[in-house]
Short mmCIF file of C-alpha atoms and ligand atoms in Angstrom, two decimals:
data_model
loop_
_atom_site.label_atom_id
_atom_site.label_comp_id
_atom_site.label_asym_id
_atom_site.label_seq_id
_atom_site.Cartn_x
_atom_site.Cartn_y
_atom_site.Cartn_z
CA UNK A 238 52.39 37.60 304.07
CA UNK A 239 55.25 40.01 304.66
CA UNK A 240 58.99 39.47 304.35
CA UNK A 241 60.51 40.92 307.52
CA UNK A 242 64.15 41.39 308.54
CA UNK A 243 64.54 41.60 312.33
CA UNK A 244 67.88 42.44 313.93
CA UNK A 245 68.54 41.70 317.59
CA UNK A 246 71.55 43.41 319.19
CA UNK A 247 73.86 42.09 321.88
CA UNK A 248 71.65 43.22 324.77
CA UNK A 249 68.62 41.44 323.27
CA UNK A 250 70.54 38.14 323.18
CA UNK A 251 72.58 38.76 326.35
CA UNK A 252 71.73 35.39 327.93
CA UNK A 253 69.71 32.26 327.19
CA UNK A 254 66.52 33.74 328.70
CA UNK A 255 66.78 36.72 326.36
CA UNK A 256 67.45 34.37 323.42
CA UNK A 257 64.30 32.41 324.33
CA UNK A 258 62.44 35.72 324.47
CA UNK A 259 63.68 36.60 320.96
CA UNK A 260 62.61 33.17 319.73
CA UNK A 261 59.09 33.74 321.15
CA UNK A 262 58.73 37.01 319.27
CA UNK A 263 60.05 35.49 316.04
CA UNK A 264 57.69 32.52 316.45
CA UNK A 265 54.70 34.88 316.76
CA UNK A 266 55.53 36.54 313.43
CA UNK A 267 56.20 33.16 311.83
CA UNK A 268 52.87 31.77 313.02
CA UNK A 269 51.15 34.81 311.48
CA UNK A 270 52.48 33.62 308.14
CA UNK A 271 55.31 36.15 307.72
CA UNK A 272 58.65 35.12 306.26
CA UNK A 273 61.33 36.08 308.78
CA UNK A 274 65.04 36.68 308.43
CA UNK A 275 66.65 37.21 311.82
CA UNK A 276 70.05 38.90 312.14
CA UNK A 277 71.76 38.54 315.51
CA UNK A 278 74.80 40.10 317.18
CA UNK A 279 77.14 38.39 319.57
CA UNK A 280 75.86 38.13 323.15
CA UNK A 281 76.51 41.35 325.10
CA UNK A 282 80.17 41.69 326.07
CA UNK A 283 81.38 38.77 323.95
CA UNK A 284 83.02 40.88 321.21
CA UNK A 285 84.72 43.13 323.79
CA UNK A 286 85.88 40.02 325.67
CA UNK A 287 87.43 38.52 322.53
CA UNK A 288 89.20 41.81 321.73
CA UNK A 289 90.58 41.92 325.28
CA UNK A 290 91.91 38.36 324.95
CA UNK A 291 93.80 39.24 321.76
CA UNK A 292 95.17 42.48 323.23
CA UNK A 293 96.43 40.54 326.22
CA UNK A 294 98.71 38.76 323.80
CA UNK A 295 99.66 41.64 321.45
CA UNK A 296 98.74 45.36 321.44
CA UNK A 297 98.34 45.49 317.64
CA UNK A 298 97.13 42.03 316.59
CA UNK A 299 96.83 41.02 312.93
CA UNK A 300 93.52 42.33 311.58
CA UNK A 301 92.89 39.16 309.60
CA UNK A 302 93.17 37.10 312.77
CA UNK A 303 90.94 39.56 314.65
CA UNK A 304 88.20 38.95 312.07
CA UNK A 305 88.65 35.20 312.41
CA UNK A 306 88.29 35.61 316.18
CA UNK A 307 85.45 38.13 316.34
CA UNK A 308 83.27 36.32 313.80
CA UNK A 309 82.93 33.47 316.32
CA UNK A 310 80.83 35.69 318.63
CA UNK A 311 77.93 35.92 316.20
CA UNK A 312 78.30 32.27 315.24
CA UNK A 313 77.42 31.25 318.81
CA UNK A 314 74.25 33.33 318.80
CA UNK A 315 72.87 32.15 315.45
CA UNK A 316 73.06 28.52 316.57
CA UNK A 317 71.55 29.26 320.01
CA UNK A 318 68.71 31.23 318.42
CA UNK A 319 68.00 28.38 315.98
CA UNK A 320 67.98 25.91 318.90
CA UNK A 321 65.56 28.17 320.81
CA UNK A 322 63.21 28.27 317.80
CA UNK A 323 63.39 24.49 317.37
CA UNK A 324 62.36 24.16 321.03
CA UNK A 325 59.19 26.10 320.12
CA UNK A 326 58.55 23.84 317.14
CA UNK A 327 59.52 26.48 314.57
CA UNK A 328 61.69 25.39 311.64
CA UNK A 329 64.86 27.52 311.62
CA UNK A 330 68.29 27.34 310.02
CA UNK A 331 71.32 29.42 310.95
CA UNK A 332 73.73 30.81 308.34
CA UNK A 333 77.10 32.53 308.66
CA UNK A 334 77.52 35.80 306.75
CA UNK A 335 79.34 33.90 304.00
CA UNK A 336 76.61 31.26 303.75
CA UNK A 337 74.03 34.05 303.45
CA UNK A 338 75.98 35.34 300.41
CA UNK A 339 77.46 38.50 301.96
CA UNK A 340 80.53 39.36 299.89
CA UNK A 341 82.84 42.13 301.12
CA UNK A 342 86.09 43.83 300.20
CA UNK A 343 89.26 42.73 301.98
CA UNK A 344 89.66 45.58 304.52
CA UNK A 345 89.79 43.45 307.65
CA UNK A 346 87.87 44.76 310.71
CA UNK A 347 86.14 47.46 308.61
CA UNK A 348 85.09 45.63 305.45
CA UNK A 349 82.53 47.12 303.08
CA UNK A 350 79.80 44.99 301.54
CA UNK A 351 80.36 44.52 297.78
CA UNK A 352 77.22 42.60 297.04
CA UNK A 353 74.82 40.05 298.50
CA UNK A 354 73.65 36.93 296.68
CA UNK A 355 71.06 35.60 299.10
CA UNK A 356 70.22 32.42 297.16
CA UNK A 357 70.40 30.20 300.25
CA UNK A 358 68.24 32.65 302.22
CA UNK A 359 65.55 32.63 299.51
CA UNK A 360 65.56 28.84 299.30
CA UNK A 361 65.20 28.38 303.05
CA UNK A 362 62.43 30.99 303.27
CA UNK A 363 60.65 29.27 300.41
CA UNK A 364 60.86 25.98 302.32
CA UNK A 365 59.11 27.66 305.29
CA UNK A 366 62.11 28.11 307.60
CA UNK A 367 63.05 31.09 309.67
CA UNK A 368 66.55 32.07 308.51
CA UNK A 369 69.01 33.29 311.14
CA UNK A 370 72.01 35.16 309.79
CA UNK A 371 75.17 36.05 311.72
CA UNK A 372 75.49 39.83 311.81
CA UNK A 373 78.72 41.80 311.48
CA UNK A 374 80.49 39.33 309.16
CA UNK A 375 81.04 38.49 305.52
CA UNK A 376 83.56 36.86 303.25
CA UNK A 377 85.81 38.17 300.49
CA UNK A 378 85.65 36.72 296.98
CA UNK A 379 88.77 34.76 297.95
CA UNK A 380 87.00 33.19 300.92
CA UNK A 381 88.57 35.24 303.74
CA UNK A 382 86.31 35.95 306.74
CA UNK A 383 85.81 39.69 307.35
CA UNK A 384 83.90 41.88 309.81
CA UNK A 385 82.02 45.10 309.10
CA UNK A 386 83.18 47.42 311.89
CA UNK A 387 81.81 47.68 315.46
CA UNK A 388 78.03 47.65 315.57
CA UNK A 389 78.10 46.04 312.12
CA UNK A 390 75.09 43.76 312.65
CA UNK A 391 72.93 46.82 311.94
CA UNK A 392 74.55 46.96 308.51
CA UNK A 393 73.98 43.25 307.90
CA UNK A 394 70.26 43.73 308.63
CA UNK A 395 69.81 46.82 306.48
CA UNK A 396 71.82 45.41 303.58
CA UNK A 397 69.86 42.14 303.72
CA UNK A 398 66.57 44.08 303.83
CA UNK A 399 67.66 45.92 300.67
CA UNK A 400 68.89 42.78 298.89
CA UNK A 401 65.76 40.79 299.76
CA UNK A 402 63.44 43.76 299.07
CA UNK A 403 61.94 43.17 302.52
CA UNK A 404 58.61 44.74 303.42
CA UNK A 405 59.82 45.69 306.90
CA UNK A 406 63.17 46.11 308.64
CA UNK A 407 63.10 46.17 312.44
CA UNK A 408 66.14 46.89 314.62
CA UNK A 409 65.47 45.52 318.11
CA UNK A 410 67.56 46.86 320.97
CA UNK A 411 67.35 47.58 324.72
CA UNK A 412 65.65 50.99 324.43
CA UNK A 413 62.25 51.92 322.92
CA UNK A 414 63.71 53.81 319.97
CA UNK A 415 65.93 56.75 319.11
CA UNK A 416 65.83 59.42 321.82
CA UNK A 417 66.83 63.10 321.81
CA UNK A 418 69.96 61.99 323.75
CA UNK A 419 71.20 58.74 325.25
CA UNK A 420 68.37 57.90 327.71
CA UNK A 421 70.87 56.16 329.98
CA UNK A 422 72.81 59.43 330.41
CA UNK A 423 70.10 62.10 330.06
CA UNK A 424 66.98 61.16 332.06
CA UNK A 425 64.93 63.94 330.35
CA UNK A 426 65.59 62.55 326.86
CA UNK A 427 62.44 62.01 324.81
CA UNK A 428 61.69 59.27 322.34
CA UNK A 429 61.34 60.45 318.73
CA UNK A 430 58.49 59.05 316.61
CA UNK A 431 60.51 59.63 313.47
CA UNK A 432 63.86 60.97 312.36
CA UNK A 433 65.39 61.67 308.93
CA UNK A 434 68.23 59.59 307.50
CA UNK A 435 70.52 62.63 307.56
CA UNK A 436 69.89 63.39 311.22
CA UNK A 437 70.26 59.73 312.19
CA UNK A 438 73.45 59.53 310.15
CA UNK A 439 74.98 62.57 311.84
CA UNK A 440 73.97 61.35 315.31
CA UNK A 441 75.30 57.85 314.60
CA UNK A 442 78.63 59.10 313.32
CA UNK A 443 78.87 61.46 316.31
CA UNK A 444 78.64 58.74 318.92
CA UNK A 445 74.95 57.81 319.19
CA UNK A 446 75.61 54.12 319.12
CA UNK A 447 71.99 52.99 318.89
CA UNK A 448 72.69 52.63 315.13
CA UNK A 449 75.97 52.01 313.32
CA UNK A 450 76.58 55.00 311.04
CA UNK A 451 77.51 52.96 307.98
CA UNK A 452 74.22 51.10 308.22
CA UNK A 453 72.30 54.40 308.12
CA UNK A 454 74.34 55.52 305.12
CA UNK A 455 73.39 52.28 303.39
CA UNK A 456 69.71 52.68 304.33
CA UNK A 457 69.67 56.20 302.92
CA UNK A 458 71.32 55.13 299.67
CA UNK A 459 68.94 52.23 299.09
CA UNK A 460 65.91 53.92 300.72
CA UNK A 461 65.40 51.23 303.34
CA UNK A 462 62.85 52.56 305.83
CA UNK A 463 63.50 50.93 309.20
CA UNK A 464 62.19 51.00 312.75
CA UNK A 465 64.31 51.03 315.93
CA UNK A 466 62.36 49.40 318.77
CA UNK A 467 62.69 47.43 321.98
CA UNK A 468 62.98 43.67 322.23
CA UNK A 469 61.70 43.91 325.81
CA UNK A 470 58.23 45.37 325.13
CA UNK A 471 55.75 46.06 322.31
CA UNK A 472 55.93 49.87 322.32
CA UNK A 473 56.09 51.52 318.90
CA UNK A 474 59.64 52.55 318.09
CA UNK A 475 61.25 55.27 315.95
CA UNK A 476 60.87 55.26 312.15
CA UNK A 477 63.99 56.31 310.24
CA UNK A 478 63.13 57.63 306.79
CA UNK A 479 63.54 60.34 304.15
CA UNK A 480 63.28 63.93 305.43
CA UNK A 481 59.81 65.52 305.28
CA UNK A 482 58.97 69.24 305.27
CA UNK A 483 57.55 69.13 308.80
CA UNK A 484 60.87 67.91 310.22
CA UNK A 485 62.49 71.32 309.57
CA UNK A 486 60.38 72.96 312.28
CA UNK A 487 62.59 71.44 314.97
CA UNK A 488 66.03 73.10 315.21
CA UNK A 489 67.85 70.51 317.31
CA UNK A 490 66.65 66.92 316.99
CA UNK A 491 69.25 65.41 319.26
CA UNK A 492 72.41 65.80 321.30
CA UNK A 493 75.26 63.30 321.13
CA UNK A 494 78.44 62.67 323.09
CA UNK A 495 81.22 60.58 321.55
CA UNK A 496 83.61 59.28 324.21
CA UNK A 497 85.40 57.07 321.75
CA UNK A 498 87.62 59.71 320.12
CA UNK A 499 91.29 60.47 320.57
CA UNK A 500 93.35 63.44 319.47
CA UNK A 501 96.80 63.41 317.89
CA UNK A 502 98.92 66.54 317.61
CA UNK A 503 102.02 66.74 315.45
CA UNK A 504 104.25 69.45 316.90
CA UNK A 505 106.25 71.68 314.54
CA UNK A 506 105.42 70.11 311.21
CA UNK A 507 107.06 71.91 308.26
CA UNK A 508 104.44 74.28 306.81
CA UNK A 509 105.03 73.41 303.16
CA UNK A 510 102.82 72.35 300.27
CA UNK A 511 102.25 68.58 300.17
CA UNK A 512 103.01 67.80 303.82
CA UNK A 513 99.36 67.49 304.92
CA UNK A 514 98.65 65.44 301.80
CA UNK A 515 101.40 62.96 302.70
CA UNK A 516 100.26 62.65 306.29
CA UNK A 517 96.58 62.07 305.52
CA UNK A 518 97.30 59.82 302.53
CA UNK A 519 99.31 57.53 304.82
CA UNK A 520 96.57 57.62 307.48
CA UNK A 521 93.92 56.88 304.84
CA UNK A 522 95.96 54.02 303.37
CA UNK A 523 95.92 52.44 306.84
CA UNK A 524 92.06 52.58 306.72
CA UNK A 525 91.93 55.04 309.62
CA UNK A 526 89.06 57.54 309.53
CA UNK A 527 89.95 61.09 310.45
CA UNK A 528 87.26 63.42 311.67
CA UNK A 529 88.27 66.91 312.79
CA UNK A 530 91.49 68.56 311.62
CA UNK A 531 92.92 71.80 313.01
CA UNK A 532 96.11 73.49 311.83
CA UNK A 533 97.56 76.33 313.85
CA UNK A 534 99.20 79.39 312.31
CA UNK A 535 102.88 79.04 311.44
CA UNK A 536 105.53 79.87 313.98
CA UNK A 537 109.31 80.06 314.14
CA UNK A 538 111.89 81.64 311.87
CA UNK A 539 113.61 79.81 309.01
CA UNK A 540 111.40 77.05 307.59
CA UNK A 541 107.92 77.84 308.93
CA UNK A 542 106.45 75.15 311.15
CA UNK A 543 102.97 74.56 312.47
CA UNK A 544 101.08 72.28 314.88
CA UNK A 545 98.58 69.92 313.28
CA UNK A 546 95.87 68.22 315.35
CA UNK A 547 93.27 65.69 314.30
CA UNK A 548 90.89 63.18 315.84
CA UNK A 549 90.49 59.45 315.19
CA UNK A 550 88.46 56.66 316.77
CA UNK A 551 90.16 55.55 320.01
CA UNK A 552 90.84 51.98 318.83
CA UNK A 553 92.78 53.43 315.86
CA UNK A 554 95.04 55.63 318.00
CA UNK A 555 97.94 53.20 318.30
CA UNK A 556 97.88 52.40 314.60
CA UNK A 557 97.72 56.12 313.68
CA UNK A 558 100.67 56.84 315.96
CA UNK A 559 102.67 54.12 314.29
CA UNK A 560 101.88 55.52 310.80
CA UNK A 561 103.03 58.98 311.92
CA UNK A 562 106.22 57.61 313.49
CA UNK A 563 107.05 55.92 310.18
CA UNK A 564 106.71 59.32 308.45
CA UNK A 565 109.01 61.15 310.87
CA UNK A 566 112.27 60.68 308.92
CA UNK A 567 110.79 61.98 305.66
CA UNK A 568 108.55 64.76 307.02
CA UNK A 569 110.57 65.88 310.03
CA UNK A 570 108.28 67.07 312.84
CA UNK A 571 109.30 67.57 316.48
CA UNK A 572 106.94 65.33 318.48
CA UNK A 573 103.61 63.53 318.60
CA UNK A 574 101.22 64.29 321.48
CA UNK A 575 98.19 62.06 322.02
CA UNK A 576 95.14 62.71 324.18
CA UNK A 577 92.47 60.11 324.91
CA UNK A 578 90.62 62.23 327.46
CA UNK A 579 88.48 64.09 324.99
CA UNK A 580 84.78 64.01 324.23
CA UNK A 581 83.08 65.16 321.06
CA UNK A 582 79.80 66.84 321.88
CA UNK A 583 77.34 67.61 319.09
CA UNK A 584 73.91 69.03 318.39
CA UNK A 585 72.11 67.82 315.26
CA UNK A 586 68.97 68.91 313.41
CA UNK A 587 67.82 69.55 309.83
CA UNK A 588 66.12 72.69 311.16
CA UNK A 589 69.57 74.32 311.54
CA UNK A 590 69.50 74.87 307.77
CA UNK A 591 66.82 77.54 308.23
CA UNK A 592 67.64 78.92 311.71
CA UNK A 593 70.50 81.25 312.65
CA UNK A 594 72.26 81.88 315.96
CA UNK A 595 72.44 78.22 316.94
CA UNK A 596 76.26 78.12 317.28
CA UNK A 597 76.26 81.30 319.41
CA UNK A 598 73.70 79.83 321.78
CA UNK A 599 75.61 76.54 322.00
CA UNK A 600 78.89 78.26 322.90
CA UNK A 601 77.10 80.46 325.45
CA UNK A 602 75.67 77.41 327.21
CA UNK A 603 79.11 75.77 327.28
CA UNK A 604 80.74 78.97 328.60
CA UNK A 605 78.16 79.12 331.40
CA UNK A 606 79.12 75.54 332.31
CA UNK A 607 82.81 76.48 332.36
CA UNK A 608 83.60 74.17 329.45
CA UNK A 609 86.61 75.04 327.30
CA UNK A 610 86.22 74.33 323.56
CA UNK A 611 89.26 72.68 322.01
CA UNK A 612 88.12 72.09 318.40
CA UNK A 613 84.99 72.99 316.43
CA UNK A 614 83.46 71.58 313.28
CA UNK A 615 80.14 72.26 311.61
CA UNK A 616 78.00 71.03 308.74
CA UNK A 617 74.65 72.23 307.48
CA UNK A 618 72.82 70.18 310.11
CA UNK A 619 75.29 69.81 313.02
CA UNK A 620 77.75 71.60 315.28
CA UNK A 621 80.42 69.56 317.08
CA UNK A 622 82.97 70.60 319.67
CA UNK A 623 85.84 68.70 321.25
CA UNK A 624 86.00 69.22 325.00
CA UNK A 625 87.51 67.66 328.12
CA UNK A 626 86.00 64.17 328.57
CA UNK A 627 85.43 64.74 332.30
CA UNK A 628 82.95 67.54 331.50
CA UNK A 629 81.24 65.64 328.66
CA UNK A 630 78.16 64.34 330.42
CA UNK A 631 77.30 67.51 332.35
CA UNK A 632 77.82 69.60 329.21
CA UNK A 633 75.56 67.23 327.25
CA UNK A 634 72.80 67.60 329.86
CA UNK A 635 73.13 71.40 329.73
CA UNK A 636 72.85 71.46 325.92
CA UNK A 637 69.90 69.08 326.03
CA UNK A 638 68.12 71.31 328.55
CA UNK A 639 68.83 74.43 326.48
CA UNK A 640 67.88 73.09 323.06
CA UNK A 641 65.57 70.09 323.40
CA UNK A 642 63.62 70.10 326.66
P1 LIG B 716 72.50 46.69 320.56
O1 LIG B 716 73.21 45.77 321.48
O2 LIG B 716 71.01 46.41 320.48
O3 LIG B 716 73.13 46.86 319.22
P2 LIG B 716 73.62 49.23 321.36
O4 LIG B 716 74.21 49.16 322.72
O5 LIG B 716 74.51 49.19 320.19
O6 LIG B 716 72.50 48.09 321.29
O7 LIG B 716 72.68 50.51 321.25
C1 LIG B 716 71.66 50.76 322.21
C2 LIG B 716 72.16 51.79 323.21
O8 LIG B 716 72.41 53.01 322.53
C3 LIG B 716 71.15 52.15 324.27
O9 LIG B 716 71.20 51.28 325.36
C4 LIG B 716 71.53 53.59 324.63
O10 LIG B 716 72.26 53.66 325.85
C5 LIG B 716 72.48 54.01 323.52
N1 LIG B 716 72.10 55.31 322.95
C6 LIG B 716 72.95 56.36 322.78
N2 LIG B 716 72.32 57.42 322.30
C7 LIG B 716 71.02 57.06 322.13
C8 LIG B 716 69.86 57.75 321.65
N3 LIG B 716 69.92 59.02 321.23
N4 LIG B 716 68.69 57.07 321.60
C9 LIG B 716 68.63 55.79 322.01
N5 LIG B 716 69.69 55.09 322.49
C10 LIG B 716 70.89 55.70 322.55
N1 LIG B 717 79.24 42.09 317.90
C1 LIG B 717 79.68 43.22 317.13
C2 LIG B 717 80.06 44.37 318.05
O1 LIG B 717 79.99 44.23 319.26
C3 LIG B 717 78.66 43.68 316.12
C4 LIG B 717 77.36 44.18 316.65
O2 LIG B 717 77.07 44.01 317.85
O3 LIG B 717 76.60 44.77 315.88
O4 LIG B 717 80.49 45.40 317.58
MG1 LIG B 718 74.52 48.20 318.31
#
């Protein structure tokens, strides 16, 4: 009798037929004698729809109120899933994140999980119920509702699997597993049988949205082995686990395109000690994650000045701009330029640690495609470039053909 955490994403609960389909699968496991905790997302499009409603009223709505609003999406699905299980004669109880004991910090819209006290979950499982937990949400110690960042239901599932010491953690989605590139954009992409935490983490943080990156970080830290698989068939999925020796044989495991980045450039910032520290401290204090940073060489006579560019997630662009505008009187730069038409294209693989010449080959392929490289960043197991968004998909296909096919 196994304890299994199953997470169903927005596409798997997109309408009532899909919810009934989820209930059927859960019922099969329950009838086998397994104890099941189900984590569900909001129905596809619901979270985006709620965000659009708020932005219709104000461009930068209060983050506390956004959490209050967005948490309702998952609350609909837990109740509907419980109702669907009842219709099949399966005992089931839905719980909000707070009721499931998920305690977070107070950073609204991007809260981190502090701890989980799943007393209610244990009691319901013990009584023979399926427990359905709202993904993506938690509560602070003071009782404020929070959310865990976009795609955060993955994190709810992995964190619950760790807290409950589950035997299995399954992430159900609308594709058969993790592919070498987004199968909806690259028809030649191949499904991977397994992938290491580090590769999955890089891909996830570089735009491969099949898993939320923070959930993979959590899985790596607490050694939660999980499987990404389809809710629409019974094909085996992709196992995400610790790196093994044999994984190093493959140089590039996957290619990823992140269309959700924006670039800010501060023109003519004084090139003096402490300026960058002040800028990025203020950005960090606003809970904005910065990825790539490029500083040009100094120009001008008198006080040297330089241009400073960096990338942030698109939804944070407006907030980042506001932070920088507030700094203008004390730092004294000339202008802010923003660009939302960028794409971050990356190749990822643990095999890069032991193979040379990968960057050269990547840049050659991009040159052949006539793609100009705007920014570059590398780590031991990835190379990322910022390019023009319009060329993103064709450049991704070219890299996939050169490295993976
Ligand atoms: P869910 O609603 O289940 O959370 P998501 O939309 O968040 O699903 O993630 C699944 C989607 O991720 C797929 O439909 C696919 O288009 C996209 N995706 C991007 N890159 C990959 C990849 N390398 N492998 C699999 N899916 C990917
Ligand atoms: N509903 C949330 C979102 O759309 C969380 C999730 O789907 O995982 O980001
Ligand atoms: Mg998702």
